[in-house]
CSV table of C-alpha atoms in Angstrom, one decimal:
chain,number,residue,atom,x,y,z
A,94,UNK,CA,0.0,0.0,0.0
A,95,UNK,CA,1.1,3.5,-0.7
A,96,UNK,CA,1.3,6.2,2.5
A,97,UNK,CA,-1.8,7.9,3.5
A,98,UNK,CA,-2.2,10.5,0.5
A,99,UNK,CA,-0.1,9.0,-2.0
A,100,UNK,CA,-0.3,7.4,-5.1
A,101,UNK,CA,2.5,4.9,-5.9
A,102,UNK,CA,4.4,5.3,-9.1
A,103,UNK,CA,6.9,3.0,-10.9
A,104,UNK,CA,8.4,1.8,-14.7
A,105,UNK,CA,8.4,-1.7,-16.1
A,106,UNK,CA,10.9,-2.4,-18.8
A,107,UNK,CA,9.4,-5.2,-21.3
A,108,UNK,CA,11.6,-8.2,-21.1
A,109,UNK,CA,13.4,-9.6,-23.9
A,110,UNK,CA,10.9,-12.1,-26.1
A,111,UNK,CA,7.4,-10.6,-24.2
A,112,UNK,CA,5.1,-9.0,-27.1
A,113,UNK,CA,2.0,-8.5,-25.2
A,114,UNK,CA,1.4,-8.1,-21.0
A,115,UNK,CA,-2.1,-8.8,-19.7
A,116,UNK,CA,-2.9,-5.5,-17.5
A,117,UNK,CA,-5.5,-5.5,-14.5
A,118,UNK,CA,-6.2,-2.1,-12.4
A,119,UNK,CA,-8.2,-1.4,-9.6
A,120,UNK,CA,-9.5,3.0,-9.4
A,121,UNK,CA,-9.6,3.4,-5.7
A,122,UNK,CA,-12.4,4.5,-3.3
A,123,UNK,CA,-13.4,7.5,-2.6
A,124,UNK,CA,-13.6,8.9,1.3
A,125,UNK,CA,-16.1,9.5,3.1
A,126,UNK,CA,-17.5,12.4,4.5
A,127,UNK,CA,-17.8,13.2,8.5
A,128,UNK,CA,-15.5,11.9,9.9
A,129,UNK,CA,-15.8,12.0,14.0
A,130,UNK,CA,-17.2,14.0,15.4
A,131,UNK,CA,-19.0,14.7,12.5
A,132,UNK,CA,-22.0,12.6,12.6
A,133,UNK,CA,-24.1,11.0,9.7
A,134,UNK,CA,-22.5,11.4,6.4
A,135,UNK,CA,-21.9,10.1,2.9
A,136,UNK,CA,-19.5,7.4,1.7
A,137,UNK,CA,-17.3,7.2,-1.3
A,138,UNK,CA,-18.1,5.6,-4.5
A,139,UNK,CA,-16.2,2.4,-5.0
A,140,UNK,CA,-13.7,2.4,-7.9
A,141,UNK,CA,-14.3,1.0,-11.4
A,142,UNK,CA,-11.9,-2.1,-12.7
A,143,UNK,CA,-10.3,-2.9,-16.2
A,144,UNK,CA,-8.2,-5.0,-17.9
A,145,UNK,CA,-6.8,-5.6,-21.1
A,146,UNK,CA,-3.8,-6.8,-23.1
A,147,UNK,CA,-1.6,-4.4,-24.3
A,148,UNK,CA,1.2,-5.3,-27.8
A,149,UNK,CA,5.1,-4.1,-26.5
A,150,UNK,CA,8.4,-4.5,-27.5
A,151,UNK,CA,11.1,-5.7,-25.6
A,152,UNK,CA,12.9,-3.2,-24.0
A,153,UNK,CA,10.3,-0.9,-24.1
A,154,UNK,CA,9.3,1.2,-20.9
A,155,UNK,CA,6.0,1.9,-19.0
A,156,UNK,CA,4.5,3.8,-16.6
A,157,UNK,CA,2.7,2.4,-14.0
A,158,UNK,CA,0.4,4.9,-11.5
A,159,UNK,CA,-1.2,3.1,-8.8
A,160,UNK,CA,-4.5,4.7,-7.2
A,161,UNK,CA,-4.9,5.5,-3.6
A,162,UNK,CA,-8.2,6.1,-1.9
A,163,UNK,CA,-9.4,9.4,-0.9
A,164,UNK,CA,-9.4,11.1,2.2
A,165,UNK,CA,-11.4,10.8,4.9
A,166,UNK,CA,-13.4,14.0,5.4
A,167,UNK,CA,-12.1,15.9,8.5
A,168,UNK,CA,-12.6,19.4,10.5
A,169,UNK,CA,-10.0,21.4,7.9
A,170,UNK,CA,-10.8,19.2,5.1
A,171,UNK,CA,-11.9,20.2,1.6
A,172,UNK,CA,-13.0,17.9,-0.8
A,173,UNK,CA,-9.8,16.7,-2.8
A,174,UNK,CA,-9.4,15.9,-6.5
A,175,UNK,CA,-8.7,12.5,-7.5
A,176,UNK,CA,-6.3,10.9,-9.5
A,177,UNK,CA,-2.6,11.0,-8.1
A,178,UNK,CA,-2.6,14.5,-8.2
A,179,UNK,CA,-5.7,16.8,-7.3
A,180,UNK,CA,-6.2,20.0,-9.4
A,181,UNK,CA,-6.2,22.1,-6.5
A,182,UNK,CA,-2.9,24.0,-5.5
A,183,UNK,CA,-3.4,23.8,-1.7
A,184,UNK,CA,-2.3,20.4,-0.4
A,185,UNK,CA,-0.5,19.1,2.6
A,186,UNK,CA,3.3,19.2,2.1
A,187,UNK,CA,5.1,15.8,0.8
A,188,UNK,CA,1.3,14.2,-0.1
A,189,UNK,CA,0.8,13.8,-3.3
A,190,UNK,CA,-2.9,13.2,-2.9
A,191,UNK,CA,-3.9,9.9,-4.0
A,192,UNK,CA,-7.6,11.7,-3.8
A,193,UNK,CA,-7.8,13.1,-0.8
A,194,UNK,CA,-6.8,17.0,0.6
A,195,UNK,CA,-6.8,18.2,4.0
A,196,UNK,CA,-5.5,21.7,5.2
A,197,UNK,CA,-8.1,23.6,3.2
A,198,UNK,CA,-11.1,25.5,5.6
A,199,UNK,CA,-14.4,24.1,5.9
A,200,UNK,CA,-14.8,20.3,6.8
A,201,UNK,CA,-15.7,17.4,6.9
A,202,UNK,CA,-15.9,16.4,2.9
A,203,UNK,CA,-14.5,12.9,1.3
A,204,UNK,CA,-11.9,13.4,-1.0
A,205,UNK,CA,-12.1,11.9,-4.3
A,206,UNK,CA,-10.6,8.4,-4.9
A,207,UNK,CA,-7.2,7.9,-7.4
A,208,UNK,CA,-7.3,6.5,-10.9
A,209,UNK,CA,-4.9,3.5,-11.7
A,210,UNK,CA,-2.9,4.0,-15.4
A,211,UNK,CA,-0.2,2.6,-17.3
A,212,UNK,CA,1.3,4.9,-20.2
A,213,UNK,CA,3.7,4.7,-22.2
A,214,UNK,CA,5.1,8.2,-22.2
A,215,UNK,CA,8.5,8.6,-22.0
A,216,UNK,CA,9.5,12.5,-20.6
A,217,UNK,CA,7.8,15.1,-19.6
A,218,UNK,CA,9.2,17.3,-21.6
A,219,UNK,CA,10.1,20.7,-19.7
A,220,UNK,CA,8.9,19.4,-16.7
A,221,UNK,CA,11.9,17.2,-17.0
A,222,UNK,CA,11.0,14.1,-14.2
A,223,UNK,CA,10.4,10.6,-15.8
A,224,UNK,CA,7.1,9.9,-15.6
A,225,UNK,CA,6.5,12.5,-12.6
A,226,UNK,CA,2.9,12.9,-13.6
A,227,UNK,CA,0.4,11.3,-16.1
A,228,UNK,CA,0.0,12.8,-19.4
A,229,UNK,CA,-1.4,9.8,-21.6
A,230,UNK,CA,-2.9,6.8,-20.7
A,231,UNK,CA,-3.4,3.1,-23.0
A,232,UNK,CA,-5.8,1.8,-20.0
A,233,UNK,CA,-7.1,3.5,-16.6
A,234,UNK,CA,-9.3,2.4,-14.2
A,235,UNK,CA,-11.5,4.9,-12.5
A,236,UNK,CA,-11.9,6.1,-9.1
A,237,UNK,CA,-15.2,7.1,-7.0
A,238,UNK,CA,-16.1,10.3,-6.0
A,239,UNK,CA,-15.9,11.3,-2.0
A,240,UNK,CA,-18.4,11.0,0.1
A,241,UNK,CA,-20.7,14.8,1.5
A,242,UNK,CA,-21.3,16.2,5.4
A,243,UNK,CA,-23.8,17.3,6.9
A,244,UNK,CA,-27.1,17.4,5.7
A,245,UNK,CA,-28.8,15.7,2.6
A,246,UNK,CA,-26.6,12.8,3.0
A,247,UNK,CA,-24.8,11.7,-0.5
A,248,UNK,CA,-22.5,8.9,-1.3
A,249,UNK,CA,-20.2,9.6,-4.0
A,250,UNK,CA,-20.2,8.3,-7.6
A,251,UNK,CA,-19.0,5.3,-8.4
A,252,UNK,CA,-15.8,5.2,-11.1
A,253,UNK,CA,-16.2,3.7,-14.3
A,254,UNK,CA,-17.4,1.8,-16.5
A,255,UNK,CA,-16.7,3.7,-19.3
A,256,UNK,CA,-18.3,6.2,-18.2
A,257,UNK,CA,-18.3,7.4,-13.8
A,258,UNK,CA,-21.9,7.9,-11.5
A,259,UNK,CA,-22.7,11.5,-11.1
A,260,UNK,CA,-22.3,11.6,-7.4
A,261,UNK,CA,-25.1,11.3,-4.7
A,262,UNK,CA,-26.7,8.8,-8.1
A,263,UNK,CA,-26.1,5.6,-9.8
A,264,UNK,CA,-26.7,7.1,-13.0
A,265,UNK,CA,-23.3,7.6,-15.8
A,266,UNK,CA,-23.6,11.2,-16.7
A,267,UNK,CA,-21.2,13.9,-17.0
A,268,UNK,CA,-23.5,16.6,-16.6
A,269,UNK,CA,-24.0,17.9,-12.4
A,270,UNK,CA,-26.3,16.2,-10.2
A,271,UNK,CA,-27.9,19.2,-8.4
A,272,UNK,CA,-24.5,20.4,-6.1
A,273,UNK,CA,-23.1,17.0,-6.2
A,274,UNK,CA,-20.4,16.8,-9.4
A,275,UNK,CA,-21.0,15.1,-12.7
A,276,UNK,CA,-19.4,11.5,-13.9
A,277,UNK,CA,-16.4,11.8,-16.5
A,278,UNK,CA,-16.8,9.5,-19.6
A,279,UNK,CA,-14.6,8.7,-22.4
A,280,UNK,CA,-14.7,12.6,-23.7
A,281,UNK,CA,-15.0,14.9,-21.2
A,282,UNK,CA,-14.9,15.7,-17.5
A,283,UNK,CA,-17.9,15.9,-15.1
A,284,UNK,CA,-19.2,19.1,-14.4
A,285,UNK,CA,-18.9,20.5,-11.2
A,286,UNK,CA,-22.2,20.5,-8.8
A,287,UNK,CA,-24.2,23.5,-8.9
A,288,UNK,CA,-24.1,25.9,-5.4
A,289,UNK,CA,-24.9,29.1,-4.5
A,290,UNK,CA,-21.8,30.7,-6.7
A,291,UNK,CA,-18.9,28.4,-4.4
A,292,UNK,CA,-19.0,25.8,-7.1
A,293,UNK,CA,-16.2,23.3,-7.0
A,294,UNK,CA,-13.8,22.1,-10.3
A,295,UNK,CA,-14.8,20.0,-13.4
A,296,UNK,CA,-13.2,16.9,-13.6
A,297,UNK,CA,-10.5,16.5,-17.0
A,298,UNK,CA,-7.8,14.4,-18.4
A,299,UNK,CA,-6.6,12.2,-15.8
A,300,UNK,CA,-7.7,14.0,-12.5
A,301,UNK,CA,-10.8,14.2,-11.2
A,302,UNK,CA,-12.0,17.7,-9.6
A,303,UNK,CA,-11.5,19.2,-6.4
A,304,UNK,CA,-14.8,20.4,-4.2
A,305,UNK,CA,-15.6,23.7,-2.8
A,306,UNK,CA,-13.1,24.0,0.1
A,307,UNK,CA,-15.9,25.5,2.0
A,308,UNK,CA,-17.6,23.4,4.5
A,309,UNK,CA,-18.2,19.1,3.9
A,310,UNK,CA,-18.6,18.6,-0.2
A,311,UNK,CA,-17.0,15.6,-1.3
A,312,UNK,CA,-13.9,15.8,-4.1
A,313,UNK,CA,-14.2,13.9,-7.7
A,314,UNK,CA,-12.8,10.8,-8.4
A,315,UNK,CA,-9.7,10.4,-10.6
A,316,UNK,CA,-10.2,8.5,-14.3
A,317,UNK,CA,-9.4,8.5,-17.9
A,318,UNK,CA,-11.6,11.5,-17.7
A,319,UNK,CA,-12.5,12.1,-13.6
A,320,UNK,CA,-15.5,13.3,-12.2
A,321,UNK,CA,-16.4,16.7,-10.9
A,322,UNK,CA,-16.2,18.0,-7.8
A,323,UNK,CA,-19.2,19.1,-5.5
A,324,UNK,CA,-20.0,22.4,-4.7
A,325,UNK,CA,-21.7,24.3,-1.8
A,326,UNK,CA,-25.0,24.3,-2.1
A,327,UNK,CA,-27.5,26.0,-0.2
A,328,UNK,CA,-30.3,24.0,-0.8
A,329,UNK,CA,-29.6,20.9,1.5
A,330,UNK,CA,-26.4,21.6,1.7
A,331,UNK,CA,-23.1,20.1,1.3
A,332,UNK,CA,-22.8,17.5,-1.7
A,333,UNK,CA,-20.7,14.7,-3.2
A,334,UNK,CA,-18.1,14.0,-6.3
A,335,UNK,CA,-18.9,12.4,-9.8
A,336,UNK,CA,-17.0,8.8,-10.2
A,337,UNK,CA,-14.2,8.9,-13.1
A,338,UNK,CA,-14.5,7.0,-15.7
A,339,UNK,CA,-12.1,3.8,-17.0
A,340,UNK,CA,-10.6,3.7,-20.3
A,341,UNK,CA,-9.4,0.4,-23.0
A,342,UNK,CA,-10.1,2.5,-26.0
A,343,UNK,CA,-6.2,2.5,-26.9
A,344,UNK,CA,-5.3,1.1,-30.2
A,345,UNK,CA,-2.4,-1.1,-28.7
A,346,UNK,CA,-4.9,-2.5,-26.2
A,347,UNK,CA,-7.1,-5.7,-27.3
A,348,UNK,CA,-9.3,-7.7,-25.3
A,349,UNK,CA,-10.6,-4.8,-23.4
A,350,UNK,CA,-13.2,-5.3,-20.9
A,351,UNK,CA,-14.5,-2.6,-17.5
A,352,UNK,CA,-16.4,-3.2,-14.7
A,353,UNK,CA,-18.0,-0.2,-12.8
A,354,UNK,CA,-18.2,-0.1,-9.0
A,355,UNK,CA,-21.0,-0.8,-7.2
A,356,UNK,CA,-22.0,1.7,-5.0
A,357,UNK,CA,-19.7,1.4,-2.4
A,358,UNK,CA,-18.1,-1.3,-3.9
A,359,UNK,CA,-14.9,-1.2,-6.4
A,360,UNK,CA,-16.0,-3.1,-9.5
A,361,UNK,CA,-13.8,-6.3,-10.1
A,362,UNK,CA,-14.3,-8.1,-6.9
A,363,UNK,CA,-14.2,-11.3,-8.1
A,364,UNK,CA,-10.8,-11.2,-9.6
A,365,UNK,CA,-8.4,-13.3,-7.9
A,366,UNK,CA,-5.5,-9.9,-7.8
A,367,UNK,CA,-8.7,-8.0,-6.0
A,368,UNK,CA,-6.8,-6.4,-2.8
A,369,UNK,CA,-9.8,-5.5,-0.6
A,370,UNK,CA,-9.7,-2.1,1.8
């Protein structure tokens, strides 16, 4: 397991006489909201699960991102982005975020839950680092949305699927869900809920966005495309993230198959790799 807040990130080299690798990745759960002494809250969305085979050459090099679940909501705690990174500039320092981001004001909101990818970029161009963040993705599996605090209880979005839950729903849309945030699908982002004007982010390429810092919305999940993050809305409150969606779409990648969480539930529970948590 990574630490608390970070993603774990590593390269494969493709051994000598390997032309294809069989791929499985888990999106990780979003957090949920209230944490003690907080009260009745929402949970995160469970993560979506993919698979695929993916042609290489030997010698070739990969990327591997590996998801970490969001944050549980806190007193200090805005609703993190998801994906290994949020969007948000405020974070802890030395956490790269696996979903989840504390030290903003407000409280009490789930961050979102981390995509899992494998790419095979190279660089980063200008930003120098070898794979130091995700740019392009042949397969990611999405992760669910974090959970709300106080009142109007929502869960978060499930990940994908090919396409994530809006949060607070079990339904795959990108658009908003009231002030919870939208699902990401296989084009776009989710939109962010709707508030009282203290919306949170929409989700996009690879991270899922972060909620209103102000007071218990839950952060989207990271994806191929992640959800969107909640915002603060007056009308029963504080809301939930969209799920982000998983992805096999890549031309190198055959045999391509997604499960969606469940709910609460990561998708992909019956594989024998599952890691429960």
């Amino acid at each position: 397991n990574p630490a608390l807040g970070q993603g774990t990130k590593g390269v494969f080299t493709v051994p000598t006489g390997v032309s294809s690798v069989n791929i499985q990745a888990w999106g990780a759960g979003g957090g949920g909201g209230g944490h003690s002494p907080a009260g009745a809250a929402g949970d995160g969305g469970g993560g979506g699960y993919v698979e695929g085979t993916l042609a290489v050459t030997a010698s070739q090099t990969l990327g591997i991102f590996t998801a970490e679940g969001g944050e549980l909501g806190w007193t200090g705690s805005g609703g993190g982005g998801g994906g290994l990174w949020g969007n948000s500039p405020t974070q802890r320092s030395g956490y790269d975020r696996g979903g989840g981001n504390d030290g903003q004001s407000g409280g009490y909101g789930g961050g979102g839950g981390g995509a899992s990818f494998v790419t095979t970029q190279t660089t980063m161009g200008s930003q120098g680092a070898l794979f130091s963040l995700p740019t392009s993705s042949v397969i990611a599996a999405g992760g669910g949305g974090g959970g709300n605090y106080p009142s109007g209880v929502r869960d978060g979005g499930a990940g994908g699927g090919t396409g994530g839950d809006a949060g607070g729903s079990t339904s795959e849309q990108t658009s908003a869900n009231g002030a919870s945030g939208g699902g990401g699908d296989q084009e776009q982002g989710g939109d962010d809920g709707t508030g009282d004007g203290r919306e949170g982010q929409n989700g996009g390429l690879l991270y899922g966005g972060d909620g209103h810092f102000c007071g218990g919305v839950g952060g989207g999940g990271g994806g191929y495309y992640g959800g969107g993050g909640a915002a603060y809305g007056s009308q029963a409150g504080h809301m939930a993230g969209g799920g982000g969606s998983s992805y096999f779409g890549h031309p190198q990648i055959t045999s391509g198959s997604t499960e969606e969480g469940d709910g609460n539930e990561n998708g992909g529970v019956s594989k024998p790799n599952y890691q429960p948590n």
